PDB file of C-alpha atoms in Angstrom:
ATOM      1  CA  UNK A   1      -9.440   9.494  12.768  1.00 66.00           C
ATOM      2  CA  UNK A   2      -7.365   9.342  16.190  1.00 70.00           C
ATOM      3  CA  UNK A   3      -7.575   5.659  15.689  1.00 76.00           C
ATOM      4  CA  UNK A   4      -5.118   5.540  13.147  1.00 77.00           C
ATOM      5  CA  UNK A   5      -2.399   7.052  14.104  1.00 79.00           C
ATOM      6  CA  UNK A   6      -2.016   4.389  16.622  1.00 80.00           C
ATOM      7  CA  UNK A   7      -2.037   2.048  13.866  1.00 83.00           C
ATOM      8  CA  UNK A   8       1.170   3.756  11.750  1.00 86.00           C
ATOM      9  CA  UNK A   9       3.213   2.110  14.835  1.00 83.00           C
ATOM     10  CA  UNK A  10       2.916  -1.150  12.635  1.00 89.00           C
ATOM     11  CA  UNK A  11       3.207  -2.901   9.774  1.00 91.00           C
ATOM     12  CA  UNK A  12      -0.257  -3.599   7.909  1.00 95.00           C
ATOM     13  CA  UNK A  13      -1.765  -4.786   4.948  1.00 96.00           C
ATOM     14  CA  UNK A  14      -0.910  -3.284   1.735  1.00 96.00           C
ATOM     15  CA  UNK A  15      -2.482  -4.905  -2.403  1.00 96.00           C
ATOM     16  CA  UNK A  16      -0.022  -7.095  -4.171  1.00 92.00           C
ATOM     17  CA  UNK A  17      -0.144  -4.184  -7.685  1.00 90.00           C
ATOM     18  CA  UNK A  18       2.997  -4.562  -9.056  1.00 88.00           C
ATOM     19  CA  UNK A  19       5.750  -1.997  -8.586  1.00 89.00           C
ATOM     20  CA  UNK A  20       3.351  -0.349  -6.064  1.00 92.00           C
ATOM     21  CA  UNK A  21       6.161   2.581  -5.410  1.00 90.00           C
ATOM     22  CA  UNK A  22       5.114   3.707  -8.485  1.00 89.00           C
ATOM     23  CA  UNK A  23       1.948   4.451  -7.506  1.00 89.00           C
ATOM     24  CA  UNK A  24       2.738   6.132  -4.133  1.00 92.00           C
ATOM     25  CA  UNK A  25       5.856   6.533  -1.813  1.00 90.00           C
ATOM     26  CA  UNK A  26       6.760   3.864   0.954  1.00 91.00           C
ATOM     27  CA  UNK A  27       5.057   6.725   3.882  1.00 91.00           C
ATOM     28  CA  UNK A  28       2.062   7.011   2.021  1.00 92.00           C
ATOM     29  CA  UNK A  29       1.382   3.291   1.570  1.00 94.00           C
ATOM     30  CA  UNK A  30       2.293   3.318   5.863  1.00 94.00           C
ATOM     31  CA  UNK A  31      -0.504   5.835   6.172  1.00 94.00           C
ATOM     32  CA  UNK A  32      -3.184   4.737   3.731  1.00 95.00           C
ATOM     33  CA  UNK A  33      -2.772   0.709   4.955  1.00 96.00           C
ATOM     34  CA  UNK A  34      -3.184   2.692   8.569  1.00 95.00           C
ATOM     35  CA  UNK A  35      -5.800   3.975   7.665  1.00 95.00           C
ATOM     36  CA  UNK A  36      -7.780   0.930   6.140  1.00 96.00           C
ATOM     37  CA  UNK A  37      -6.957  -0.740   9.117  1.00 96.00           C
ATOM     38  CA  UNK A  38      -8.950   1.477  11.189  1.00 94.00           C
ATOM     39  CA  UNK A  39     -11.854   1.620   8.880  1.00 95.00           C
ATOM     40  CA  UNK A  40     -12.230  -2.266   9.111  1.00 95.00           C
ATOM     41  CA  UNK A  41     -12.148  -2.112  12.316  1.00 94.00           C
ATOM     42  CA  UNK A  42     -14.805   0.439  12.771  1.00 93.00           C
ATOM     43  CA  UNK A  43     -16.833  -0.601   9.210  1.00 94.00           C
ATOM     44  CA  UNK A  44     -15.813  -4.393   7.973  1.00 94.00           C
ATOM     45  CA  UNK A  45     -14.404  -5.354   4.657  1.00 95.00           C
ATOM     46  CA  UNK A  46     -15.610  -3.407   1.951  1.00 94.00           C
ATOM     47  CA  UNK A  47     -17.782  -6.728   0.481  1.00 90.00           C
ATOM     48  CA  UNK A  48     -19.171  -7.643   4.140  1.00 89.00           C
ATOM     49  CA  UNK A  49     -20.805  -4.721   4.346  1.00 83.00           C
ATOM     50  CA  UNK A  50     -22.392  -2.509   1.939  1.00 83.00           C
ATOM     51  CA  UNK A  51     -23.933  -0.226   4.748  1.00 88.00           C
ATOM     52  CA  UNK A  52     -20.777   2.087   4.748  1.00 93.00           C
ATOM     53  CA  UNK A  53     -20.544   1.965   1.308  1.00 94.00           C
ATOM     54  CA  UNK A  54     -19.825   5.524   1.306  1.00 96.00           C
ATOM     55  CA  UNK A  55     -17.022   5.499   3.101  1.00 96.00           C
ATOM     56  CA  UNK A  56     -15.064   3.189   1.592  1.00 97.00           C
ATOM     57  CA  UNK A  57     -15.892   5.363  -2.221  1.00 97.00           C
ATOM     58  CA  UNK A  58     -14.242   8.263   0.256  1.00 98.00           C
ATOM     59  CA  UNK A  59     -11.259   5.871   0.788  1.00 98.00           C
ATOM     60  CA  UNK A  60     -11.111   5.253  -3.070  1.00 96.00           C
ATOM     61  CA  UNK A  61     -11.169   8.943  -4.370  1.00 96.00           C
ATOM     62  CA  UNK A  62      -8.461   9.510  -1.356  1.00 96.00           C
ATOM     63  CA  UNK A  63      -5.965   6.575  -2.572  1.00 95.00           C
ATOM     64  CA  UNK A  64      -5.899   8.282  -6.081  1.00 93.00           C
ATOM     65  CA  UNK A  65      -5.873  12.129  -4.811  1.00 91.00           C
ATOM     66  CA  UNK A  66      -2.470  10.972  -3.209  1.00 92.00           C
ATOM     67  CA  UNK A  67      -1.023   8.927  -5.958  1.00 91.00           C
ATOM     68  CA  UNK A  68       0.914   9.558  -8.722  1.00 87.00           C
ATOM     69  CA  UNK A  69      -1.847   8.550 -11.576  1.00 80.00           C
ATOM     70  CA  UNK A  70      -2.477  11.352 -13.893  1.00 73.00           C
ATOM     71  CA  UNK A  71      -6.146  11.153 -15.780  1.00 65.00           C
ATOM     72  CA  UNK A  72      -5.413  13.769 -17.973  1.00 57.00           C
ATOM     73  CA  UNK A  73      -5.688  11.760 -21.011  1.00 55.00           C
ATOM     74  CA  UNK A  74      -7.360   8.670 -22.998  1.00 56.00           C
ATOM     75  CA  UNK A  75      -5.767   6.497 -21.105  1.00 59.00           C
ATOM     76  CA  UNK A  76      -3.941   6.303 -17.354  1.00 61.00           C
ATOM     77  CA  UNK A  77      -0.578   7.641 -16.663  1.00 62.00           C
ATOM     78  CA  UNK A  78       1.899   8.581 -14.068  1.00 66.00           C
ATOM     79  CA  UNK A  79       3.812  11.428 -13.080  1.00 68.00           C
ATOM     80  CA  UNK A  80       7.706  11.154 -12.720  1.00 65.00           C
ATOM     81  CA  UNK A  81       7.804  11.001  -9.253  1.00 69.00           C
ATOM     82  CA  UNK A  82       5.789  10.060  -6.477  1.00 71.00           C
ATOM     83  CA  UNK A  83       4.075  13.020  -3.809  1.00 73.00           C
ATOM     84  CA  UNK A  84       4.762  12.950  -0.020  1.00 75.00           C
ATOM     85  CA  UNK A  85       2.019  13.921   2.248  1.00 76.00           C
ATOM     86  CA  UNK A  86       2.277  14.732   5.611  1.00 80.00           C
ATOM     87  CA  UNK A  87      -0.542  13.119   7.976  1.00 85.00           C
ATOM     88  CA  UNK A  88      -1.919  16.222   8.627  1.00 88.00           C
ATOM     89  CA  UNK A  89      -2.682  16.502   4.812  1.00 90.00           C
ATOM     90  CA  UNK A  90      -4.442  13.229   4.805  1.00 91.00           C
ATOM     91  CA  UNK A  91      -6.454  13.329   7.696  1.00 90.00           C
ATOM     92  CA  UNK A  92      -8.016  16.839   6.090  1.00 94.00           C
ATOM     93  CA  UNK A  93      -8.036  15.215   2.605  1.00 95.00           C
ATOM     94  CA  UNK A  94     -10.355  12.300   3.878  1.00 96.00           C
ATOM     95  CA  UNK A  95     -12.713  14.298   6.497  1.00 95.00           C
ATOM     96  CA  UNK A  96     -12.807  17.038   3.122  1.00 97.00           C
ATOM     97  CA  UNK A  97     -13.917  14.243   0.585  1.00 97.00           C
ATOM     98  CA  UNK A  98     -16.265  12.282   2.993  1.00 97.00           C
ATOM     99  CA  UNK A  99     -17.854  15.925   3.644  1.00 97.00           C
ATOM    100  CA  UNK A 100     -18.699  15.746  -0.409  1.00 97.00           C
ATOM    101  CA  UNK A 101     -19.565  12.410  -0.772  1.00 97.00           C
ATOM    102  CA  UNK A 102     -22.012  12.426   2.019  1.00 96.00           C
ATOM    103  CA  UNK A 103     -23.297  15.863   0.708  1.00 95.00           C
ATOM    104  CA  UNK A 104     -23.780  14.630  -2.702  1.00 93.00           C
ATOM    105  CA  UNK A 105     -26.084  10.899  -1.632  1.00 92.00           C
ATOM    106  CA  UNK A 106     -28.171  13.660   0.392  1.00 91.00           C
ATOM    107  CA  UNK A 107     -30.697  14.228  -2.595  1.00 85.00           C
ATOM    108  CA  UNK A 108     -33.694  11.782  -3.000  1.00 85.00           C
ATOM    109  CA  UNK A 109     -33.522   9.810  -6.334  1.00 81.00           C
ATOM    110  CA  UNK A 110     -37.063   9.387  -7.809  1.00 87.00           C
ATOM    111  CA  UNK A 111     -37.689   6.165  -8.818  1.00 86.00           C
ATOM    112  CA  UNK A 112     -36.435   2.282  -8.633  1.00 85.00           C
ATOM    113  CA  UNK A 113     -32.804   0.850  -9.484  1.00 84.00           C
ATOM    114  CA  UNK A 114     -32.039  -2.355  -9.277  1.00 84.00           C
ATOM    115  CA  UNK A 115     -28.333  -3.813 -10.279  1.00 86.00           C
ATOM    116  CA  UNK A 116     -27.764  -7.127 -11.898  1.00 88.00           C
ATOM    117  CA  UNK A 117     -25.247  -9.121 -12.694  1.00 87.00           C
ATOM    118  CA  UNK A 118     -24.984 -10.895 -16.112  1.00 90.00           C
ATOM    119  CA  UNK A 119     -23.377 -11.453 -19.027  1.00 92.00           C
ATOM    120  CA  UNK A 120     -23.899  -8.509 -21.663  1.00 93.00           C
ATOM    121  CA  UNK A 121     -23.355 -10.584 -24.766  1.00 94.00           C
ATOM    122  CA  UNK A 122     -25.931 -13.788 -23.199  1.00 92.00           C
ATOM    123  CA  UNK A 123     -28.786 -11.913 -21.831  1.00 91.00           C
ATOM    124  CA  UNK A 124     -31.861 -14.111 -21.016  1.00 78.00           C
ATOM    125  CA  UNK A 125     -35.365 -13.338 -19.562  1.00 69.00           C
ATOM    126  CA  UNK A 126     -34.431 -11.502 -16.192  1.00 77.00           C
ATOM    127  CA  UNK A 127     -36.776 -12.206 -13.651  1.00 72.00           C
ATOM    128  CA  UNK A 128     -39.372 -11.255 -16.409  1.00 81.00           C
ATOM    129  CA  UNK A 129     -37.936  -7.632 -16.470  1.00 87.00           C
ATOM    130  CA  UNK A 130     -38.707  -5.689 -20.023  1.00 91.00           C
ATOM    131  CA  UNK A 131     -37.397  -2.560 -20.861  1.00 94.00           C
ATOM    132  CA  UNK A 132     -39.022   0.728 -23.400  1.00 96.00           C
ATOM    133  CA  UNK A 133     -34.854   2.512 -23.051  1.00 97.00           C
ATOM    134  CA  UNK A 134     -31.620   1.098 -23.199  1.00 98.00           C
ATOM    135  CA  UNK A 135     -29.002   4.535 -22.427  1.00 98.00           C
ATOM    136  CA  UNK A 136     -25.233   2.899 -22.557  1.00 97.00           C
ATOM    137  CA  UNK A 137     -21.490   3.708 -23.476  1.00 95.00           C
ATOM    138  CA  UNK A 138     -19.775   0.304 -24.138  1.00 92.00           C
ATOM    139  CA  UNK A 139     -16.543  -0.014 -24.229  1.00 89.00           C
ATOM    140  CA  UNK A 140     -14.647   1.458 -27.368  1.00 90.00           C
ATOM    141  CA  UNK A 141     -12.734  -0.843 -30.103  1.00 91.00           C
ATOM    142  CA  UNK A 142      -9.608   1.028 -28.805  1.00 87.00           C
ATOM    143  CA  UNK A 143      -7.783  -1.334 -26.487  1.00 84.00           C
ATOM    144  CA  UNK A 144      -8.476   0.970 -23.772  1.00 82.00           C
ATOM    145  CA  UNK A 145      -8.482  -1.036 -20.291  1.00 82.00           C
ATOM    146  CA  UNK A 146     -11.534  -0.162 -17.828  1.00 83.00           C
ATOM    147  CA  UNK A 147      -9.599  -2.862 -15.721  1.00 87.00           C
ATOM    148  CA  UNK A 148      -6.650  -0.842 -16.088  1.00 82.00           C
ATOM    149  CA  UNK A 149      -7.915   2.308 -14.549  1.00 84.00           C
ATOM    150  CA  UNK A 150     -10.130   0.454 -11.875  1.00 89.00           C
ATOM    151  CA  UNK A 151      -7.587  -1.930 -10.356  1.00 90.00           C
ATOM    152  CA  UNK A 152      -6.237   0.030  -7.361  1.00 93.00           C
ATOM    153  CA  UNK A 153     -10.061   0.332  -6.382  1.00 94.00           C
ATOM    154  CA  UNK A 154     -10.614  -3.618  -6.610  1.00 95.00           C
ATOM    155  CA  UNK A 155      -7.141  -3.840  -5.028  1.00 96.00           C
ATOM    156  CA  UNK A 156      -6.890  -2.119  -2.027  1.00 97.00           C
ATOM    157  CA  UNK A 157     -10.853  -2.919  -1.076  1.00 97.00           C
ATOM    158  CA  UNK A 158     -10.214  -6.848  -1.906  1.00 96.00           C
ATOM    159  CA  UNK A 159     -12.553  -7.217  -4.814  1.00 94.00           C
ATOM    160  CA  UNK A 160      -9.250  -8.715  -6.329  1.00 94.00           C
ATOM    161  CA  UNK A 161      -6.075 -10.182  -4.869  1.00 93.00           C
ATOM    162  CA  UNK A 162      -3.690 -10.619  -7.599  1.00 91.00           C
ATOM    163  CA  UNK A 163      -2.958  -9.864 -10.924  1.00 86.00           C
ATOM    164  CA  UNK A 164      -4.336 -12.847 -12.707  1.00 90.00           C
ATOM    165  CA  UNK A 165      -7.850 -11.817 -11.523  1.00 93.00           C
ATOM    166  CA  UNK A 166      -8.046  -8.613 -13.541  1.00 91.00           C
ATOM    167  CA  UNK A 167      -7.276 -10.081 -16.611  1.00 91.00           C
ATOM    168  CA  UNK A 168      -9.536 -13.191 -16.127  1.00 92.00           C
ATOM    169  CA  UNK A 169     -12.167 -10.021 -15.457  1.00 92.00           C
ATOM    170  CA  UNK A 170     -11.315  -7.792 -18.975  1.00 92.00           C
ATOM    171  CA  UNK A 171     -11.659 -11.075 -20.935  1.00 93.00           C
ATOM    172  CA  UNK A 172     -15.037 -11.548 -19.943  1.00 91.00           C
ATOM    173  CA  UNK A 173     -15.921  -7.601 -20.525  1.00 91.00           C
ATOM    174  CA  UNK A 174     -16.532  -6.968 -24.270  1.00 93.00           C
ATOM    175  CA  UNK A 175     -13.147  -4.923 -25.500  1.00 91.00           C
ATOM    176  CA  UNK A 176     -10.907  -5.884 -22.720  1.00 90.00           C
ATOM    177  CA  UNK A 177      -7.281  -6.684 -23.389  1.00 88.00           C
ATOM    178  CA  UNK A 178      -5.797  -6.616 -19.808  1.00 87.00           C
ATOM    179  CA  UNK A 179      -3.369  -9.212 -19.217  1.00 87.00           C
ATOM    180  CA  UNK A 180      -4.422 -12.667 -20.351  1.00 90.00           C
ATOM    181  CA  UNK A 181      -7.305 -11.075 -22.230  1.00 89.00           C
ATOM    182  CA  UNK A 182      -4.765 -10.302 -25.039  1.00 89.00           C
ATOM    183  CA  UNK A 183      -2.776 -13.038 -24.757  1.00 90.00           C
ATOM    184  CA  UNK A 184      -6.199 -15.874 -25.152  1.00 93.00           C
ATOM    185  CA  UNK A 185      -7.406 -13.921 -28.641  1.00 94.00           C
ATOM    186  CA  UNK A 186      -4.995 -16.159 -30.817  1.00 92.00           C
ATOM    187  CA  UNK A 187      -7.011 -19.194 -29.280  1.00 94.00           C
ATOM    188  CA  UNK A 188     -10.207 -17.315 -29.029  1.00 95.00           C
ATOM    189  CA  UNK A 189     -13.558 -19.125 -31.047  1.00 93.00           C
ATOM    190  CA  UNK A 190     -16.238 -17.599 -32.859  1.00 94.00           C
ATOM    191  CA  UNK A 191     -19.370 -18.119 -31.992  1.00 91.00           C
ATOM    192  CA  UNK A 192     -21.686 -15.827 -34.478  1.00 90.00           C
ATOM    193  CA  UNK A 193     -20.651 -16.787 -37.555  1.00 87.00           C
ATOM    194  CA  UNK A 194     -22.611 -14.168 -39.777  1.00 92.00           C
ATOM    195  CA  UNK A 195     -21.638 -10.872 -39.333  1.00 97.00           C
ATOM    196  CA  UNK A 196     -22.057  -7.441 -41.225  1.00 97.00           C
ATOM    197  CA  UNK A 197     -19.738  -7.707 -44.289  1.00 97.00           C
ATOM    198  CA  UNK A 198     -18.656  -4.351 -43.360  1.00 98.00           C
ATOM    199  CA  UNK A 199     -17.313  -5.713 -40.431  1.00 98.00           C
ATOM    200  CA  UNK A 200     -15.491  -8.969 -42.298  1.00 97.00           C
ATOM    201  CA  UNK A 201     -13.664  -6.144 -44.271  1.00 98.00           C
ATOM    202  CA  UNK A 202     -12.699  -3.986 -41.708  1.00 98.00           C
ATOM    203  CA  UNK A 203     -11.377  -6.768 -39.937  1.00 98.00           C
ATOM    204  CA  UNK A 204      -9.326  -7.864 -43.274  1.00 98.00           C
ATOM    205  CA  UNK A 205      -8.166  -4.397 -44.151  1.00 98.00           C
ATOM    206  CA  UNK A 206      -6.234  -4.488 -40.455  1.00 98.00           C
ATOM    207  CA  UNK A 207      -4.869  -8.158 -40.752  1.00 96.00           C
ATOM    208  CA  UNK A 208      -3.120  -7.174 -44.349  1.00 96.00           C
ATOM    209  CA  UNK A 209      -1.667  -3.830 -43.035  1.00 95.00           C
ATOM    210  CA  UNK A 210       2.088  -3.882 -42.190  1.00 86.00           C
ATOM    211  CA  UNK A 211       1.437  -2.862 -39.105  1.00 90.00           C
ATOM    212  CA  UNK A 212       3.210  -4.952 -35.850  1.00 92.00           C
ATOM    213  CA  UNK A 213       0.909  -7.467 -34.039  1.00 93.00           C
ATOM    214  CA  UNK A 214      -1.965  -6.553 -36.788  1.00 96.00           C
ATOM    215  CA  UNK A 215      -2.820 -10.087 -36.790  1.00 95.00           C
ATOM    216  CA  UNK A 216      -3.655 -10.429 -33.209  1.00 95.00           C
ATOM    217  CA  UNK A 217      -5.082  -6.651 -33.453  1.00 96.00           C
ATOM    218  CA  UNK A 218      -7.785  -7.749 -36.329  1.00 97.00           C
ATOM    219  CA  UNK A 219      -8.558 -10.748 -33.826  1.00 96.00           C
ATOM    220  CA  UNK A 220      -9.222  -8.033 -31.317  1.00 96.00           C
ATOM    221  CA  UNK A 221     -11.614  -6.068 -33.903  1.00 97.00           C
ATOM    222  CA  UNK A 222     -13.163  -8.998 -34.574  1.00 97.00           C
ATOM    223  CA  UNK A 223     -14.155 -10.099 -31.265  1.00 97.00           C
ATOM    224  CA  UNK A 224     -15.264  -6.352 -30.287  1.00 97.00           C
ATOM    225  CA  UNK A 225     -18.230  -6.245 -33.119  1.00 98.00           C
ATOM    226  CA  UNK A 226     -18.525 -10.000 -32.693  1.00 98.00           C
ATOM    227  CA  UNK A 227     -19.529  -9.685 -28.812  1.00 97.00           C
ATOM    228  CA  UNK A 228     -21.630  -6.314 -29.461  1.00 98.00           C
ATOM    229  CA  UNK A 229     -23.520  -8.038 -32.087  1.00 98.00           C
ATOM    230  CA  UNK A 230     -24.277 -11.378 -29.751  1.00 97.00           C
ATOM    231  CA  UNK A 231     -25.181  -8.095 -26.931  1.00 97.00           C
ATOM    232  CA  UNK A 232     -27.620  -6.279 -29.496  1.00 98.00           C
ATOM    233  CA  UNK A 233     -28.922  -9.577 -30.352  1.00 97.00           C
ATOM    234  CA  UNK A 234     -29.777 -11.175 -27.051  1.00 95.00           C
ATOM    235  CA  UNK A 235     -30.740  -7.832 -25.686  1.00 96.00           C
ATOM    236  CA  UNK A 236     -33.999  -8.010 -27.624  1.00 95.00           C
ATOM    237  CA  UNK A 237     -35.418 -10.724 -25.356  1.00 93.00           C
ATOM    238  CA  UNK A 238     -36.040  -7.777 -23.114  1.00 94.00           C
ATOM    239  CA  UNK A 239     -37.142  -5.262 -24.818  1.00 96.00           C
ATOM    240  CA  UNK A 240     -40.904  -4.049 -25.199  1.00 96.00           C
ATOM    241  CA  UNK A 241     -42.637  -3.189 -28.307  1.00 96.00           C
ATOM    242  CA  UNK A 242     -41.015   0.500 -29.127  1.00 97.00           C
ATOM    243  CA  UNK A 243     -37.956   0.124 -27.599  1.00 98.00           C
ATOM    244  CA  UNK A 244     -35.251   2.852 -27.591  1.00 98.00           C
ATOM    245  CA  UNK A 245     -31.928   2.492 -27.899  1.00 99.00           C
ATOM    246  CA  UNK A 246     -29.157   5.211 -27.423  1.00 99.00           C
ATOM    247  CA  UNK A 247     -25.466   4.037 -27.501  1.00 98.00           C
ATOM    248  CA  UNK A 248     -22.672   6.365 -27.071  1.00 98.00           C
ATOM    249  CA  UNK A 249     -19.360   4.862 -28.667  1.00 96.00           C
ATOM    250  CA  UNK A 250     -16.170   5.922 -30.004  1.00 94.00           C
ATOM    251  CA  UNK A 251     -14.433   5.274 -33.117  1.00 95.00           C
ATOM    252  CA  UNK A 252     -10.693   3.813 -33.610  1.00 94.00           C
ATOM    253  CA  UNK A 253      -7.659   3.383 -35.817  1.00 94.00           C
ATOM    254  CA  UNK A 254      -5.846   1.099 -36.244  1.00 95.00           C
ATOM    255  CA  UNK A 255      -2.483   1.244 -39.114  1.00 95.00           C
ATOM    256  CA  UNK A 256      -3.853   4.256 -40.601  1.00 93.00           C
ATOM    257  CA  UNK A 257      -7.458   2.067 -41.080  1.00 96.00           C
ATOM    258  CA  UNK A 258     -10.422   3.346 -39.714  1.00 96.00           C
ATOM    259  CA  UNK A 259     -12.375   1.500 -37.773  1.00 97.00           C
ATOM    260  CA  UNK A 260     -16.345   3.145 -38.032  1.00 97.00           C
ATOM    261  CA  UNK A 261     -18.297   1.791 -34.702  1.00 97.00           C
ATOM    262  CA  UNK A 262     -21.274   3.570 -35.547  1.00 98.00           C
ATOM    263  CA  UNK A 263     -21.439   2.565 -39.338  1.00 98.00           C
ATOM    264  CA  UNK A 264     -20.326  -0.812 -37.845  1.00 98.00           C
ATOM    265  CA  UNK A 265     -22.838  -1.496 -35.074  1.00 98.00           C
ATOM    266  CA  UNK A 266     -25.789   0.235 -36.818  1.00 98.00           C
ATOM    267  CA  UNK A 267     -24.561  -2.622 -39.554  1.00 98.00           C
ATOM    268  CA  UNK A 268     -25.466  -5.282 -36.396  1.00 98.00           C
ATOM    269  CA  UNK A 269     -28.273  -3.700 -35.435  1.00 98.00           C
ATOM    270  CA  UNK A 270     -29.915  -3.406 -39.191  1.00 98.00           C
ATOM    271  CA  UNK A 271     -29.194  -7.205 -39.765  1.00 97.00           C
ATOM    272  CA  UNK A 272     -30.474  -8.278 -36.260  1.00 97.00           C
ATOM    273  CA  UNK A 273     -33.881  -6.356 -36.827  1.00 97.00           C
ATOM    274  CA  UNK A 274     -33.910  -3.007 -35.162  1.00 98.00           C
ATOM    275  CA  UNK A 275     -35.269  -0.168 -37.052  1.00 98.00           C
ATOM    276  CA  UNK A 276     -35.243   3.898 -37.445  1.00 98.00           C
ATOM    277  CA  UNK A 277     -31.207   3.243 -36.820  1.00 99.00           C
ATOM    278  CA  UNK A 278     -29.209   6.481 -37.156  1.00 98.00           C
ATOM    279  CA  UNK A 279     -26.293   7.997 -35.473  1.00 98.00           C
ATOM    280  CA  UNK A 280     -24.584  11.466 -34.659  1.00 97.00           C
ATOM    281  CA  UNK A 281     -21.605  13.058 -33.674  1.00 95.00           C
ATOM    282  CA  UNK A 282     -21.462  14.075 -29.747  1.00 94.00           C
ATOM    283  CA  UNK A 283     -18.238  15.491 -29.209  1.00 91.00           C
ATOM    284  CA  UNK A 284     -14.836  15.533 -31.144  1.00 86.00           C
ATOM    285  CA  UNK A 285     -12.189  13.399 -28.622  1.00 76.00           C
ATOM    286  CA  UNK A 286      -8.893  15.490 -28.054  1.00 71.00           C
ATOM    287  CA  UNK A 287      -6.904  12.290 -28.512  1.00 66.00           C
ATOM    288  CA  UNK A 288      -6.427  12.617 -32.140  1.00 69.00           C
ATOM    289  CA  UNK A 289      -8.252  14.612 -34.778  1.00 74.00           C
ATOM    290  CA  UNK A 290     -10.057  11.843 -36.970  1.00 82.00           C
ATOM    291  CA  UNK A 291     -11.411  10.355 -33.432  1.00 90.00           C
ATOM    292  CA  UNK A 292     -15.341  11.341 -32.241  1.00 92.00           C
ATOM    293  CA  UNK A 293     -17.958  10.362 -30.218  1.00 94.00           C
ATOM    294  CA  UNK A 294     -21.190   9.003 -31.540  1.00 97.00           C
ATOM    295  CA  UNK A 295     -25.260   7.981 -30.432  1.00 98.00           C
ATOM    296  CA  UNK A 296     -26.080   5.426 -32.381  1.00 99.00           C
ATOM    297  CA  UNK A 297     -30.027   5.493 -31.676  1.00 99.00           C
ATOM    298  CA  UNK A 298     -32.787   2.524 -33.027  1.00 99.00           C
ATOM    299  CA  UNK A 299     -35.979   1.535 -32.315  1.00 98.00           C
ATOM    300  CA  UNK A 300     -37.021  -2.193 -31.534  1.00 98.00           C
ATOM    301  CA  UNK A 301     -40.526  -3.520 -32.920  1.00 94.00           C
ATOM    302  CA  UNK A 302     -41.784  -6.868 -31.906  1.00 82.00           C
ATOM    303  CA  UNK A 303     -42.750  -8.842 -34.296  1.00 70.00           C
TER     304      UNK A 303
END
């Protein structure tokens, strides 16, 4: 930690996010650029090296502890003005959150994990892995950005360098409208031509409301269940006789129309094979009162 207080003598690297202020104060960018000086120093880039993994998830949680983003609701916000720190405050921040981190990867997981990288909506045969459980929470139809949220992470460790990247990232995620991932749905192709007609008719219902953009926002609909239905039906190529399959999603509306995930997906699934499909509430969301939380659970059988 002595290390970087040399470094707050000069200028360093700070992400290109736009209207950056926003996020913290011109003396807390000095001191957190400082401060990932040092750590590259000592550690590497955050992608060179996952050894210190853990330290650079300390360096995340401390760049939002210090900012002005508020997670208090569905979706990110800020406060009205931006905190000062004094170094003091940051140097016991840090040592305080490394303490939990490195307290918390102390327990022995049981078991095998393995992390892959591939397109949810094209899976193939994956190194001939098969699954009995699939346990997920996709993304909800609600225009919600997980880009939007996760950007200062990918920023300030150099996963992304501008702002073009994120939004070429949330229009390959299923549901992402970041950026250019609205802006490409007018021009956007179908591929899976026969879907649920529940689906068709949601999608129609939103297009003729009077509601502003609901054009583009049916287009959005449309590619949601249109993505999770290519997901649930290339998913099956890994699935072993049995199969469970537990998905926690969220319903949405849009123009006073509501748009039913569970009734719309279990709609996918029972066209694309699956069987002993049902669904239940989880929780009631405190966004609005007509919004919940659902597990939609099936079963896959072989033929």
């Amino acid at each position: 930690m002595e290390e970087y207080k040399r470094q707050l003598e000069q200028d360093h690297w700070t992400p290109e996010i736009f209207n950056i202020e926003r996020w913290w104060s011109g003396y807390t960018l000095k001191i957190l650029a400082a401060l990932r000086t040092a750590l590259v120093e000592q550690f590497g880039e955050p992608q060179e090296n996952d050894k210190y993994s853990l330290v650079w998830i300390t360096f995340c949680r401390l760049i939002i502890e210090t900012s002005s983003a508020a997670f208090n609701h569905i979706s990110m916000s800020f406060s009205d003005t931006v905190t000062h720190h004094g170094i003091e405050f940051f140097e016991e921040l840090f040592l305080s959150i490394l303490d939990f981190v490195l307290r918390s990867a102390k327990g022995t997981i049981t078991g095998h994990t393995q992390v892959l990288k591939v397109d949810s909506r094209h899976i193939s045969r994956l190194h001939n892995i098969k699954t009995n459980k699939v346990i997920t929470s996709p993304p909800y139809p609600n225009r919600v950005s997980y880009i939007r949220e996760l950007r200062p992470y990918m920023y300030w460790t150099k996963f992304i360098t501008e702002a073009k990247e994120a939004g070429e990232l949330d229009w390959l995620a299923i549901g992402g409208t970041w950026g250019i991932a609205t802006s490409r749905l007018n021009s956007w192709m179908i591929e899976e031509e026969n879907l649920p007609d529940r689906i068709v008719s949601t999608v129609r219902n939103i297009k003729l409301s009077d509601g502003k953009n609901s054009s583009l926002l049916a287009i959005y609909v449309l590619k949601y269940f249109h993505d999770m239905h290519l997901h649930l039906s290339s998913l099956r190529s890994i699935l072993e006789h049995g199969a469970e399959l537990y998905y926690i999603v969220g319903n949405s509306t849009f123009f006073g129309i509501m748009v039913d995930t569970a009734a719309l997906l279990s709609d996918s699934m029972r066209v694309l094979g699956y069987s002993d499909i049902s669904s239940e509430i989880v929780r009631k969301r405190n966004c609005n009162k007509a919004l919940y939380e659902y597990c939609v659970s099936a079963r896959w059988s072989a033929a």
